[in-house]
mmCIF file of C-alpha atoms and ligand atoms in Angstrom:
data_model
loop_
_atom_site.group_PDB
_atom_site.id
_atom_site.type_symbol
_atom_site.label_atom_id
_atom_site.label_comp_id
_atom_site.label_asym_id
_atom_site.label_seq_id
_atom_site.Cartn_x
_atom_site.Cartn_y
_atom_site.Cartn_z
ATOM 1 C CA MET A 748 3.494 13.667 -13.119
ATOM 2 C CA PRO A 749 6.601 11.470 -12.995
ATOM 3 C CA TYR A 750 8.451 11.203 -16.300
ATOM 4 C CA LYS A 751 8.627 7.885 -18.175
ATOM 5 C CA ILE A 752 12.322 8.624 -18.698
ATOM 6 C CA PRO A 753 13.997 10.866 -16.114
ATOM 7 C CA LEU A 754 16.994 13.041 -16.890
ATOM 8 C CA PHE A 755 19.143 11.110 -14.453
ATOM 9 C CA ASP A 756 18.912 7.947 -12.356
ATOM 10 C CA LEU A 757 21.055 7.075 -9.333
ATOM 11 C CA ASN A 758 23.332 4.057 -9.638
ATOM 12 C CA PHE A 759 22.424 2.882 -6.115
ATOM 13 C CA ASP A 760 21.535 -0.526 -4.683
ATOM 14 C CA ASP A 761 21.596 -2.179 -1.233
ATOM 15 C CA ARG A 762 25.334 -1.653 -0.884
ATOM 16 C CA GLU A 763 25.127 2.103 -0.264
ATOM 17 C CA GLY A 764 22.600 1.552 2.542
ATOM 18 C CA LEU A 765 24.667 -1.219 4.115
ATOM 19 C CA ALA A 766 27.780 0.957 3.995
ATOM 20 C CA VAL A 767 25.978 3.742 5.854
ATOM 21 C CA CYS A 768 24.735 1.257 8.511
ATOM 22 C CA SER A 769 28.231 -0.044 8.963
ATOM 23 C CA ALA A 770 29.609 3.493 9.501
ATOM 24 C CA ILE A 771 26.932 4.038 12.153
ATOM 25 C CA LYS A 772 27.709 0.703 13.842
ATOM 26 C CA ASP A 773 31.384 1.657 13.994
ATOM 27 C CA ASN A 774 30.324 4.618 16.120
ATOM 28 C CA TRP A 775 32.188 7.336 14.155
ATOM 29 C CA ILE A 776 30.053 9.398 11.797
ATOM 30 C CA SER A 777 31.868 12.736 11.374
ATOM 31 C CA THR A 778 35.145 13.187 9.416
ATOM 32 C CA GLY A 779 37.176 10.084 10.159
ATOM 33 C CA PRO A 780 38.542 6.837 8.742
ATOM 34 C CA ARG A 781 36.019 6.576 5.909
ATOM 35 C CA CYS A 782 36.765 10.112 4.679
ATOM 36 C CA GLU A 783 40.450 9.248 4.819
ATOM 37 C CA GLU A 784 39.949 6.059 2.808
ATOM 38 C CA PHE A 785 37.727 7.884 0.321
ATOM 39 C CA GLU A 786 40.431 10.530 -0.148
ATOM 40 C CA MET A 787 43.181 7.951 -0.595
ATOM 41 C CA ARG A 788 41.243 5.928 -3.137
ATOM 42 C CA PHE A 789 40.156 9.028 -5.025
ATOM 43 C CA ALA A 790 43.759 10.300 -5.238
ATOM 44 C CA LYS A 791 44.952 6.908 -6.447
ATOM 45 C CA MET A 792 42.179 6.683 -9.025
ATOM 46 C CA LEU A 793 43.160 10.087 -10.436
ATOM 47 C CA ASP A 794 46.895 9.517 -10.094
ATOM 48 C CA VAL A 795 47.249 12.719 -8.088
ATOM 49 C CA ASP A 796 49.250 13.263 -4.886
ATOM 50 C CA TYR A 797 46.544 14.685 -2.623
ATOM 51 C CA ALA A 798 42.756 14.561 -2.361
ATOM 52 C CA ILE A 799 40.873 16.460 0.349
ATOM 53 C CA SER A 800 37.207 15.647 0.932
ATOM 54 C CA THR A 801 34.768 18.516 1.436
ATOM 55 C CA SER A 802 31.064 19.057 2.060
ATOM 56 C CA ASN A 803 30.420 19.982 -1.603
ATOM 57 C CA CYS A 804 32.167 21.248 -4.714
ATOM 58 C CA THR A 805 31.131 24.859 -4.214
ATOM 59 C CA VAL A 806 33.236 25.043 -1.049
ATOM 60 C CA SER A 807 36.053 23.166 -2.829
ATOM 61 C CA LEU A 808 36.040 25.954 -5.425
ATOM 62 C CA HIS A 809 36.123 28.551 -2.646
ATOM 63 C CA LEU A 810 39.100 26.759 -1.066
ATOM 64 C CA ALA A 811 40.790 26.497 -4.481
ATOM 65 C CA LEU A 812 40.619 30.279 -4.917
ATOM 66 C CA LEU A 813 42.050 30.784 -1.416
ATOM 67 C CA LEU A 814 44.861 28.319 -2.209
ATOM 68 C CA ALA A 815 45.550 30.180 -5.457
ATOM 69 C CA GLU A 816 45.793 33.343 -3.319
ATOM 70 C CA VAL A 817 43.148 35.139 -5.319
ATOM 71 C CA ASN A 818 42.308 38.284 -3.384
ATOM 72 C CA SER A 819 39.769 41.076 -3.396
ATOM 73 C CA GLY A 820 39.876 42.982 -6.706
ATOM 74 C CA ASP A 821 41.865 40.330 -8.560
ATOM 75 C CA GLU A 822 40.425 39.170 -11.872
ATOM 76 C CA VAL A 823 39.638 35.531 -12.639
ATOM 77 C CA ILE A 824 38.890 34.534 -16.230
ATOM 78 C CA CYS A 825 36.052 32.014 -16.279
ATOM 79 C CA PRO A 826 33.293 30.624 -18.482
ATOM 80 C CA SER A 827 29.724 31.890 -18.333
ATOM 81 C CA PHE A 828 28.594 28.604 -19.859
ATOM 82 C CA THR A 829 28.756 26.714 -16.535
ATOM 83 C CA PHE A 830 26.820 26.115 -13.351
ATOM 84 C CA VAL A 831 26.562 29.338 -11.362
ATOM 85 C CA ALA A 832 28.619 27.898 -8.448
ATOM 86 C CA THR A 833 31.804 28.142 -10.556
ATOM 87 C CA VAL A 834 31.404 31.904 -10.686
ATOM 88 C CA ASN A 835 29.837 32.425 -7.247
ATOM 89 C CA ALA A 836 33.029 31.007 -5.708
ATOM 90 C CA ILE A 837 35.007 33.805 -7.399
ATOM 91 C CA ARG A 838 32.737 36.320 -5.707
ATOM 92 C CA TYR A 839 33.244 34.672 -2.280
ATOM 93 C CA VAL A 840 36.808 36.040 -2.300
ATOM 94 C CA ASN A 841 35.603 39.396 -3.723
ATOM 95 C CA ALA A 842 37.462 38.772 -6.960
ATOM 96 C CA ILE A 843 36.107 39.864 -10.337
ATOM 97 C CA PRO A 844 34.816 37.240 -12.776
ATOM 98 C CA VAL A 845 35.872 38.056 -16.343
ATOM 99 C CA PHE A 846 33.722 35.944 -18.622
ATOM 100 C CA ALA A 847 35.275 34.318 -21.682
ATOM 101 C CA ASP A 848 33.246 32.762 -24.478
ATOM 102 C CA VAL A 849 33.385 29.095 -25.505
ATOM 103 C CA LYS A 850 35.152 27.936 -28.668
ATOM 104 C CA ASN A 851 32.131 27.032 -30.807
ATOM 105 C CA LEU A 852 28.872 25.061 -30.778
ATOM 106 C CA GLU A 853 30.715 21.802 -31.490
ATOM 107 C CA ASN A 854 33.227 22.416 -28.675
ATOM 108 C CA PRO A 855 31.474 24.424 -25.978
ATOM 109 C CA VAL A 856 34.461 24.759 -23.645
ATOM 110 C CA ILE A 857 36.306 27.969 -22.764
ATOM 111 C CA ASP A 858 38.179 29.482 -25.714
ATOM 112 C CA PRO A 859 41.945 29.963 -25.095
ATOM 113 C CA GLU A 860 41.978 32.824 -27.635
ATOM 114 C CA ASP A 861 39.326 34.673 -25.675
ATOM 115 C CA ILE A 862 41.164 33.950 -22.405
ATOM 116 C CA LYS A 863 44.257 35.588 -23.895
ATOM 117 C CA ARG A 864 42.290 38.634 -25.060
ATOM 118 C CA LYS A 865 40.903 39.128 -21.543
ATOM 119 C CA ILE A 866 44.158 39.039 -19.598
ATOM 120 C CA THR A 867 44.997 42.321 -17.809
ATOM 121 C CA PRO A 868 47.605 43.210 -15.162
ATOM 122 C CA LYS A 869 44.931 42.326 -12.568
ATOM 123 C CA THR A 870 44.384 38.767 -13.833
ATOM 124 C CA LYS A 871 45.341 36.248 -11.164
ATOM 125 C CA ALA A 872 43.823 32.956 -12.257
ATOM 126 C CA ILE A 873 41.954 31.043 -14.929
ATOM 127 C CA MET A 874 38.985 28.948 -13.898
ATOM 128 C CA VAL A 875 38.097 26.254 -16.422
ATOM 129 C CA MET A 876 35.106 23.913 -16.453
ATOM 130 C CA HIS A 877 35.258 20.638 -18.372
ATOM 131 C CA TYR A 878 31.727 20.704 -19.728
ATOM 132 C CA GLY A 879 29.991 17.322 -19.773
ATOM 133 C CA GLY A 880 33.266 15.596 -18.880
ATOM 134 C CA PHE A 881 34.921 16.761 -22.131
ATOM 135 C CA SER A 882 38.234 18.484 -21.627
ATOM 136 C CA CYS A 883 39.042 22.124 -22.187
ATOM 137 C CA ASP A 884 42.031 22.845 -24.406
ATOM 138 C CA MET A 885 44.455 22.330 -21.502
ATOM 139 C CA ASN A 886 47.717 22.453 -23.475
ATOM 140 C CA ASN A 887 46.951 25.959 -24.692
ATOM 141 C CA ILE A 888 45.476 27.068 -21.383
ATOM 142 C CA MET A 889 48.474 25.848 -19.367
ATOM 143 C CA SER A 890 50.931 27.571 -21.682
ATOM 144 C CA ILE A 891 48.973 30.844 -21.449
ATOM 145 C CA ALA A 892 48.969 30.443 -17.656
ATOM 146 C CA ASN A 893 52.716 29.828 -17.606
ATOM 147 C CA GLU A 894 53.407 32.754 -19.892
ATOM 148 C CA TYR A 895 51.439 35.192 -17.712
ATOM 149 C CA GLY A 896 52.111 33.589 -14.307
ATOM 150 C CA LEU A 897 48.471 32.676 -13.657
ATOM 151 C CA LYS A 898 47.040 29.912 -11.483
ATOM 152 C CA VAL A 899 44.685 27.393 -13.104
ATOM 153 C CA ILE A 900 41.712 25.985 -11.224
ATOM 154 C CA GLU A 901 39.775 23.137 -12.829
ATOM 155 C CA ASP A 902 36.084 22.776 -12.066
ATOM 156 C CA ALA A 903 36.087 19.050 -12.894
ATOM 157 C CA CYS A 904 32.617 18.358 -11.460
ATOM 158 C CA HIS A 905 31.528 16.761 -14.733
ATOM 159 C CA GLY A 906 34.627 14.729 -15.354
ATOM 160 C CA PRO A 907 35.778 12.139 -12.808
ATOM 161 C CA LEU A 908 38.152 9.786 -14.708
ATOM 162 C CA SER A 909 37.879 11.811 -17.918
ATOM 163 C CA GLU A 910 41.240 12.073 -19.629
ATOM 164 C CA TYR A 911 43.292 14.584 -21.560
ATOM 165 C CA ASN A 912 46.652 13.520 -23.068
ATOM 166 C CA GLY A 913 46.816 10.611 -20.633
ATOM 167 C CA LYS A 914 46.147 12.777 -17.564
ATOM 168 C CA LYS A 915 42.954 12.791 -15.550
ATOM 169 C CA LEU A 916 40.914 15.995 -15.620
ATOM 170 C CA GLY A 917 41.319 17.938 -12.393
ATOM 171 C CA THR A 918 45.013 17.040 -12.113
ATOM 172 C CA ILE A 919 46.403 19.260 -14.895
ATOM 173 C CA GLY A 920 46.062 22.732 -13.343
ATOM 174 C CA ASP A 921 47.055 23.813 -9.820
ATOM 175 C CA VAL A 922 43.859 22.596 -8.137
ATOM 176 C CA GLY A 923 40.928 20.458 -9.294
ATOM 177 C CA CYS A 924 37.451 20.375 -7.768
ATOM 178 C CA PHE A 925 34.830 17.605 -7.874
ATOM 179 C CA SER A 926 31.200 17.282 -6.778
ATOM 180 C CA PHE A 927 29.338 14.268 -5.449
ATOM 181 C CA PHE A 928 25.904 15.917 -5.528
ATOM 182 C CA SER A 929 23.203 13.320 -6.235
ATOM 183 C CA ASN A 930 23.043 13.813 -9.990
ATOM 184 C CA LYS A 931 26.807 13.698 -10.604
ATOM 185 C CA ASN A 932 28.771 10.638 -11.855
ATOM 186 C CA ILE A 933 29.691 9.786 -8.244
ATOM 187 C CA SER A 934 26.778 10.480 -5.877
ATOM 188 C CA THR A 935 26.826 10.858 -2.108
ATOM 189 C CA GLY A 936 23.892 13.286 -1.714
ATOM 190 C CA GLU A 937 26.118 16.270 -0.983
ATOM 191 C CA GLY A 938 29.887 16.006 -1.127
ATOM 192 C CA GLY A 939 32.996 17.288 -2.824
ATOM 193 C CA MET A 940 36.716 16.790 -3.301
ATOM 194 C CA LEU A 941 39.712 19.003 -3.957
ATOM 195 C CA VAL A 942 42.794 17.507 -5.612
ATOM 196 C CA THR A 943 46.298 18.879 -6.022
ATOM 197 C CA ASN A 944 49.899 17.779 -6.497
ATOM 198 C CA SER A 945 51.138 20.553 -4.213
ATOM 199 C CA GLN A 946 51.983 19.506 -0.667
ATOM 200 C CA LYS A 947 51.704 23.115 0.472
ATOM 201 C CA MET A 948 48.199 23.450 -0.977
ATOM 202 C CA ASN A 949 47.192 20.113 0.545
ATOM 203 C CA GLU A 950 48.235 21.248 4.018
ATOM 204 C CA ARG A 951 46.558 24.614 3.738
ATOM 205 C CA ALA A 952 43.353 23.091 2.304
ATOM 206 C CA ARG A 953 43.111 20.751 5.307
ATOM 207 C CA LEU A 954 43.584 23.672 7.659
ATOM 208 C CA LEU A 955 41.021 25.917 5.940
ATOM 209 C CA ARG A 956 38.539 23.026 5.678
ATOM 210 C CA SER A 957 38.355 22.796 9.449
ATOM 211 C CA HIS A 958 38.323 26.273 11.069
ATOM 212 C CA GLY A 959 42.066 26.774 10.597
ATOM 213 C CA MET A 960 42.608 24.327 13.475
ATOM 214 C CA THR A 961 45.890 22.457 13.668
ATOM 215 C CA SER A 962 44.216 19.120 14.528
ATOM 216 C CA MET A 963 40.829 17.475 14.010
ATOM 217 C CA SER A 964 38.603 15.723 16.536
ATOM 218 C CA TYR A 965 39.240 12.278 15.041
ATOM 219 C CA GLU A 966 42.976 12.727 15.560
ATOM 220 C CA ARG A 967 42.350 13.898 19.120
ATOM 221 C CA SER A 968 40.082 10.919 19.827
ATOM 222 C CA LYS A 969 42.922 8.641 18.756
ATOM 223 C CA GLY A 970 45.302 10.375 21.145
ATOM 224 C CA HIS A 971 47.418 11.775 18.301
ATOM 225 C CA SER A 972 47.100 15.238 19.765
ATOM 226 C CA THR A 973 45.546 16.732 22.840
ATOM 227 C CA ALA A 974 45.387 20.413 21.959
ATOM 228 C CA TYR A 975 45.103 22.639 18.941
ATOM 229 C CA ASP A 976 45.856 26.124 17.784
ATOM 230 C CA VAL A 977 43.896 28.172 15.238
ATOM 231 C CA ILE A 978 46.338 29.724 12.821
ATOM 232 C CA GLU A 979 44.160 30.981 9.973
ATOM 233 C CA LEU A 980 40.528 32.003 9.457
ATOM 234 C CA GLY A 981 39.035 28.721 8.271
ATOM 235 C CA TYR A 982 35.613 27.244 7.687
ATOM 236 C CA ASN A 983 33.648 24.096 8.368
ATOM 237 C CA TYR A 984 33.860 22.587 4.881
ATOM 238 C CA ARG A 985 34.301 18.978 5.992
ATOM 239 C CA MET A 986 32.713 15.832 4.583
ATOM 240 C CA ASP A 987 31.505 13.251 7.130
ATOM 241 C CA ASP A 988 31.982 9.487 7.296
ATOM 242 C CA ILE A 989 28.348 8.740 6.390
ATOM 243 C CA HIS A 990 28.757 10.462 3.029
ATOM 244 C CA ALA A 991 32.243 8.974 2.596
ATOM 245 C CA ALA A 992 30.802 5.474 3.216
ATOM 246 C CA ILE A 993 28.463 6.011 0.248
ATOM 247 C CA GLY A 994 31.324 7.482 -1.782
ATOM 248 C CA LEU A 995 33.451 4.373 -1.239
ATOM 249 C CA VAL A 996 30.722 2.135 -2.671
ATOM 250 C CA GLN A 997 30.307 4.548 -5.581
ATOM 251 C CA LEU A 998 34.046 4.289 -6.330
ATOM 252 C CA ASP A 999 33.627 0.509 -6.646
ATOM 253 C CA LYS A 1000 31.043 1.150 -9.367
ATOM 254 C CA ILE A 1001 32.420 4.116 -11.254
ATOM 255 C CA GLU A 1002 34.437 2.329 -13.926
ATOM 256 C CA ALA A 1003 31.612 0.017 -14.976
ATOM 257 C CA ASP A 1004 29.181 2.928 -14.846
ATOM 258 C CA LEU A 1005 31.341 5.030 -17.164
ATOM 259 C CA ALA A 1006 31.863 2.109 -19.550
ATOM 260 C CA GLN A 1007 28.082 1.794 -19.823
ATOM 261 C CA ARG A 1008 27.653 5.547 -20.310
ATOM 262 C CA LYS A 1009 30.078 5.363 -23.217
ATOM 263 C CA ILE A 1010 27.794 2.776 -24.842
ATOM 264 C CA VAL A 1011 24.740 4.946 -24.141
ATOM 265 C CA ARG A 1012 26.435 7.896 -25.867
ATOM 266 C CA GLN A 1013 27.331 5.701 -28.839
ATOM 267 C CA ILE A 1014 23.719 4.552 -29.250
ATOM 268 C CA TYR A 1015 22.515 8.146 -28.996
ATOM 269 C CA ILE A 1016 24.939 9.208 -31.737
ATOM 270 C CA GLU A 1017 23.891 6.307 -34.006
ATOM 271 C CA ASN A 1018 20.264 7.335 -33.623
ATOM 272 C CA LEU A 1019 20.781 11.081 -34.011
ATOM 273 C CA PHE A 1020 23.606 11.114 -36.547
ATOM 274 C CA SER A 1021 21.426 11.768 -39.597
ATOM 275 C CA MET A 1022 19.449 14.634 -38.051
ATOM 276 C CA GLU A 1023 20.421 17.795 -39.875
ATOM 277 C CA ASP A 1024 18.693 20.160 -37.470
ATOM 278 C CA ILE A 1025 20.941 19.427 -34.528
ATOM 279 C CA ILE A 1026 24.558 19.631 -33.473
ATOM 280 C CA ILE A 1027 25.927 16.969 -31.147
ATOM 281 C CA PRO A 1028 28.752 18.705 -29.253
ATOM 282 C CA PHE A 1029 32.064 16.836 -28.975
ATOM 283 C CA LYS A 1030 30.990 14.376 -31.688
ATOM 284 C CA LYS A 1031 34.615 13.943 -32.757
ATOM 285 C CA TYR A 1032 36.008 13.751 -29.198
ATOM 286 C CA LYS A 1033 38.417 10.829 -28.887
ATOM 287 C CA ALA A 1034 39.747 10.767 -25.298
ATOM 288 C CA PHE A 1035 37.994 8.933 -22.482
ATOM 289 C CA SER A 1036 35.058 10.918 -21.081
ATOM 290 C CA SER A 1037 32.789 10.483 -18.070
ATOM 291 C CA ASN A 1038 29.791 11.433 -20.258
ATOM 292 C CA TYR A 1039 28.140 13.308 -17.419
ATOM 293 C CA ILE A 1040 25.399 14.664 -19.672
ATOM 294 C CA PHE A 1041 24.203 14.337 -23.270
ATOM 295 C CA PRO A 1042 23.558 17.809 -24.701
ATOM 296 C CA ILE A 1043 22.344 18.656 -28.195
ATOM 297 C CA VAL A 1044 22.072 22.067 -29.857
ATOM 298 C CA ILE A 1045 19.206 22.998 -32.188
ATOM 299 C CA LYS A 1046 20.406 24.765 -35.352
ATOM 300 C CA ASN A 1047 18.747 27.971 -36.632
ATOM 301 C CA SER A 1048 16.635 28.068 -33.522
ATOM 302 C CA THR A 1049 15.313 30.484 -30.939
ATOM 303 C CA PHE A 1050 14.608 30.352 -27.240
ATOM 304 C CA GLU A 1051 10.859 29.858 -27.960
ATOM 305 C CA LYS A 1052 11.418 27.071 -30.467
ATOM 306 C CA ARG A 1053 13.747 25.235 -28.080
ATOM 307 C CA ASP A 1054 11.257 25.515 -25.233
ATOM 308 C CA ASN A 1055 8.447 24.232 -27.471
ATOM 309 C CA ILE A 1056 10.583 21.216 -28.347
ATOM 310 C CA ARG A 1057 11.299 20.614 -24.658
ATOM 311 C CA ASN A 1058 7.570 20.806 -23.908
ATOM 312 C CA LEU A 1059 6.790 18.252 -26.620
ATOM 313 C CA LEU A 1060 9.433 15.922 -25.156
ATOM 314 C CA ALA A 1061 7.931 16.396 -21.693
ATOM 315 C CA LYS A 1062 4.526 15.423 -23.119
ATOM 316 C CA ALA A 1063 6.172 12.263 -24.459
ATOM 317 C CA GLY A 1064 7.297 11.506 -20.889
ATOM 318 C CA ILE A 1065 10.922 12.541 -21.397
ATOM 319 C CA GLN A 1066 12.564 14.815 -18.865
ATOM 320 C CA THR A 1067 15.090 17.263 -20.304
ATOM 321 C CA SER A 1068 17.111 20.131 -18.911
ATOM 322 C CA VAL A 1069 19.331 23.004 -20.005
ATOM 323 C CA HIS A 1070 22.981 22.835 -18.973
ATOM 324 C CA TYR A 1071 23.267 25.808 -18.610
ATOM 325 C CA PRO A 1072 21.546 29.168 -18.589
ATOM 326 C CA ALA A 1073 24.386 31.675 -19.113
ATOM 327 C CA VAL A 1074 25.789 33.006 -15.833
ATOM 328 C CA HIS A 1075 26.556 36.463 -17.295
ATOM 329 C CA ARG A 1076 22.813 36.888 -17.942
ATOM 330 C CA PHE A 1077 21.803 36.402 -14.292
ATOM 331 C CA SER A 1078 20.678 39.511 -12.401
ATOM 332 C CA ILE A 1079 23.527 39.456 -9.883
ATOM 333 C CA TYR A 1080 26.124 39.280 -12.663
ATOM 334 C CA LYS A 1081 24.857 42.307 -14.633
ATOM 335 C CA GLU A 1082 27.798 44.447 -13.547
ATOM 336 C CA PHE A 1083 30.236 41.870 -14.993
ATOM 337 C CA TYR A 1084 28.468 41.587 -18.340
ATOM 338 C CA ASN A 1085 30.382 41.269 -21.544
ATOM 339 C CA GLU A 1086 29.355 40.027 -24.973
ATOM 340 C CA LEU A 1087 29.483 36.244 -25.383
ATOM 341 C CA PRO A 1088 27.569 35.389 -28.568
ATOM 342 C CA ILE A 1089 28.277 31.629 -28.630
ATOM 343 C CA THR A 1090 27.422 31.204 -24.950
ATOM 344 C CA ASP A 1091 24.183 33.124 -25.556
ATOM 345 C CA TYR A 1092 23.228 30.859 -28.460
ATOM 346 C CA LEU A 1093 23.925 27.730 -26.421
ATOM 347 C CA ALA A 1094 21.972 28.943 -23.412
ATOM 348 C CA ASP A 1095 18.941 29.585 -25.641
ATOM 349 C CA ASN A 1096 19.114 26.586 -27.948
ATOM 350 C CA LEU A 1097 20.607 23.678 -26.079
ATOM 351 C CA ILE A 1098 18.702 20.710 -24.669
ATOM 352 C CA THR A 1099 20.173 18.179 -22.263
ATOM 353 C CA LEU A 1100 18.720 14.730 -22.951
ATOM 354 C CA PRO A 1101 18.526 11.918 -20.345
ATOM 355 C CA MET A 1102 21.899 10.314 -19.578
ATOM 356 C CA TYR A 1103 22.634 7.542 -17.084
ATOM 357 C CA SER A 1104 24.090 4.045 -17.275
ATOM 358 C CA LYS A 1105 20.769 2.182 -16.951
ATOM 359 C CA LEU A 1106 19.265 3.867 -20.032
ATOM 360 C CA SER A 1107 18.263 1.090 -22.463
ATOM 361 C CA LYS A 1108 18.655 0.944 -26.247
ATOM 362 C CA GLU A 1109 14.863 1.061 -26.618
ATOM 363 C CA GLN A 1110 14.620 4.119 -24.397
ATOM 364 C CA ILE A 1111 17.326 5.926 -26.366
ATOM 365 C CA LYS A 1112 15.561 5.070 -29.665
ATOM 366 C CA TYR A 1113 12.323 6.396 -28.206
ATOM 367 C CA ILE A 1114 14.026 9.640 -27.121
ATOM 368 C CA ALA A 1115 15.610 10.075 -30.574
ATOM 369 C CA GLU A 1116 12.271 9.427 -32.347
ATOM 370 C CA SER A 1117 10.443 11.827 -30.036
ATOM 371 C CA LEU A 1118 13.084 14.487 -30.663
ATOM 372 C CA LYS A 1119 12.742 14.081 -34.433
ATOM 373 C CA ILE A 1120 8.960 14.434 -34.235
ATOM 374 C CA ALA A 1121 9.221 17.463 -31.925
ATOM 375 C CA ILE A 1122 11.688 19.236 -34.233
ATOM 376 C CA GLU A 1123 9.592 18.449 -37.361
ATOM 377 C CA ASN A 1124 6.634 19.898 -35.540
ATOM 378 C CA GLU A 1125 8.499 23.157 -34.844
ATOM 379 C CA ARG A 1126 9.948 23.632 -38.340
HETATM 380 C C1 PLP B 1360 27.464 20.509 -9.552
HETATM 381 C C2 PLP B 1360 28.403 21.535 -9.979
HETATM 382 C C3 PLP B 1360 28.973 22.441 -9.072
HETATM 383 C C4 PLP B 1360 28.568 22.514 -7.641
HETATM 384 O O1 PLP B 1360 28.780 21.353 -6.928
HETATM 385 P P1 PLP B 1360 28.095 21.161 -5.492
HETATM 386 O O2 PLP B 1360 28.740 19.923 -4.980
HETATM 387 O O3 PLP B 1360 26.630 21.014 -5.710
HETATM 388 O O4 PLP B 1360 28.432 22.352 -4.670
HETATM 389 C C5 PLP B 1360 29.918 23.335 -9.540
HETATM 390 N N1 PLP B 1360 30.274 23.358 -10.836
HETATM 391 C C6 PLP B 1360 29.741 22.522 -11.739
HETATM 392 C C7 PLP B 1360 30.178 22.589 -13.157
HETATM 393 C C8 PLP B 1360 28.780 21.595 -11.345
HETATM 394 O O5 PLP B 1360 28.233 20.776 -12.253
#
């Protein structure tokens, strides 16, 4: 049964299709001029020196850990309240994820105090994730990193154009990673980006993205080079020009899309403000946010109660989700378990409501009303 109101809706029209056709007509569909333009525009948009396109954010995170020289047995402090890819990437380099809890239910981003408590001589890096497009406490995190000589990797998948103290998320730490998976703010189907201000990291990322080869086929086709060497064990983590063509159209739309999302969030808050049974995370957040998702947390609740509420919303035709089940509770992460009470509460009692720029005032009112009825019903 299709939902009356889906969780997410693509901001696509004829332009994305036309852009793909034009890439095909130009007879170059793998990594080429469109990827290059996408990278340049993305870097400019974020006011960062380098942007490197990739096939998805998960591989960007893998590259980021390689760039940060995180090795086997090193510890990386990370959230459990994130998408599993954030933590899987740490395992790709055989490093040890050390889970830190989030600050509180109002600010469910990694807690600098808990980061500090979890630092050991083996700690090599801190991986942060800007949940929902709302920034982690970067001032504190960067000063902890400086004090202990740690690298900072930002999983900024939720936050293209989100700001913190005038800087764009993803550009504050050593490396930032973005996703263009269909349901993200910028959608290309699959796709990712890595950003950095380090020239050295930029060069190495480009090498590792393409088998460790010293030149790429597009450069060779243009006669810029005729041979190549392989100087490091690399991967095929490249984006292609078909996805980049879609990405370029999406960049034309992103600012208007985010402006509309801001209005959607405002209407949600107006309609939910008086509900005493819920917490709206980041309610007091002032900086610009991408508003990737709209989560709420049920107070004095349980896993069963939350799921009953979600079922009632589904019956009303409203699709919801849970961003996220806690990573430290997954079977493969049992050996890295540690106690994270706030993360556990969120994972059991959070509901992600629909969020996209085309959501109308009437639809938001309907969602808010349905939520009120569902919660009353479960009292
Ligand atoms: C989507 C997402 C990823 C993974 O991105 P892909 O492009 O699908 O690999 C990683 N971290 C977070 C927080 C995400 O939301």
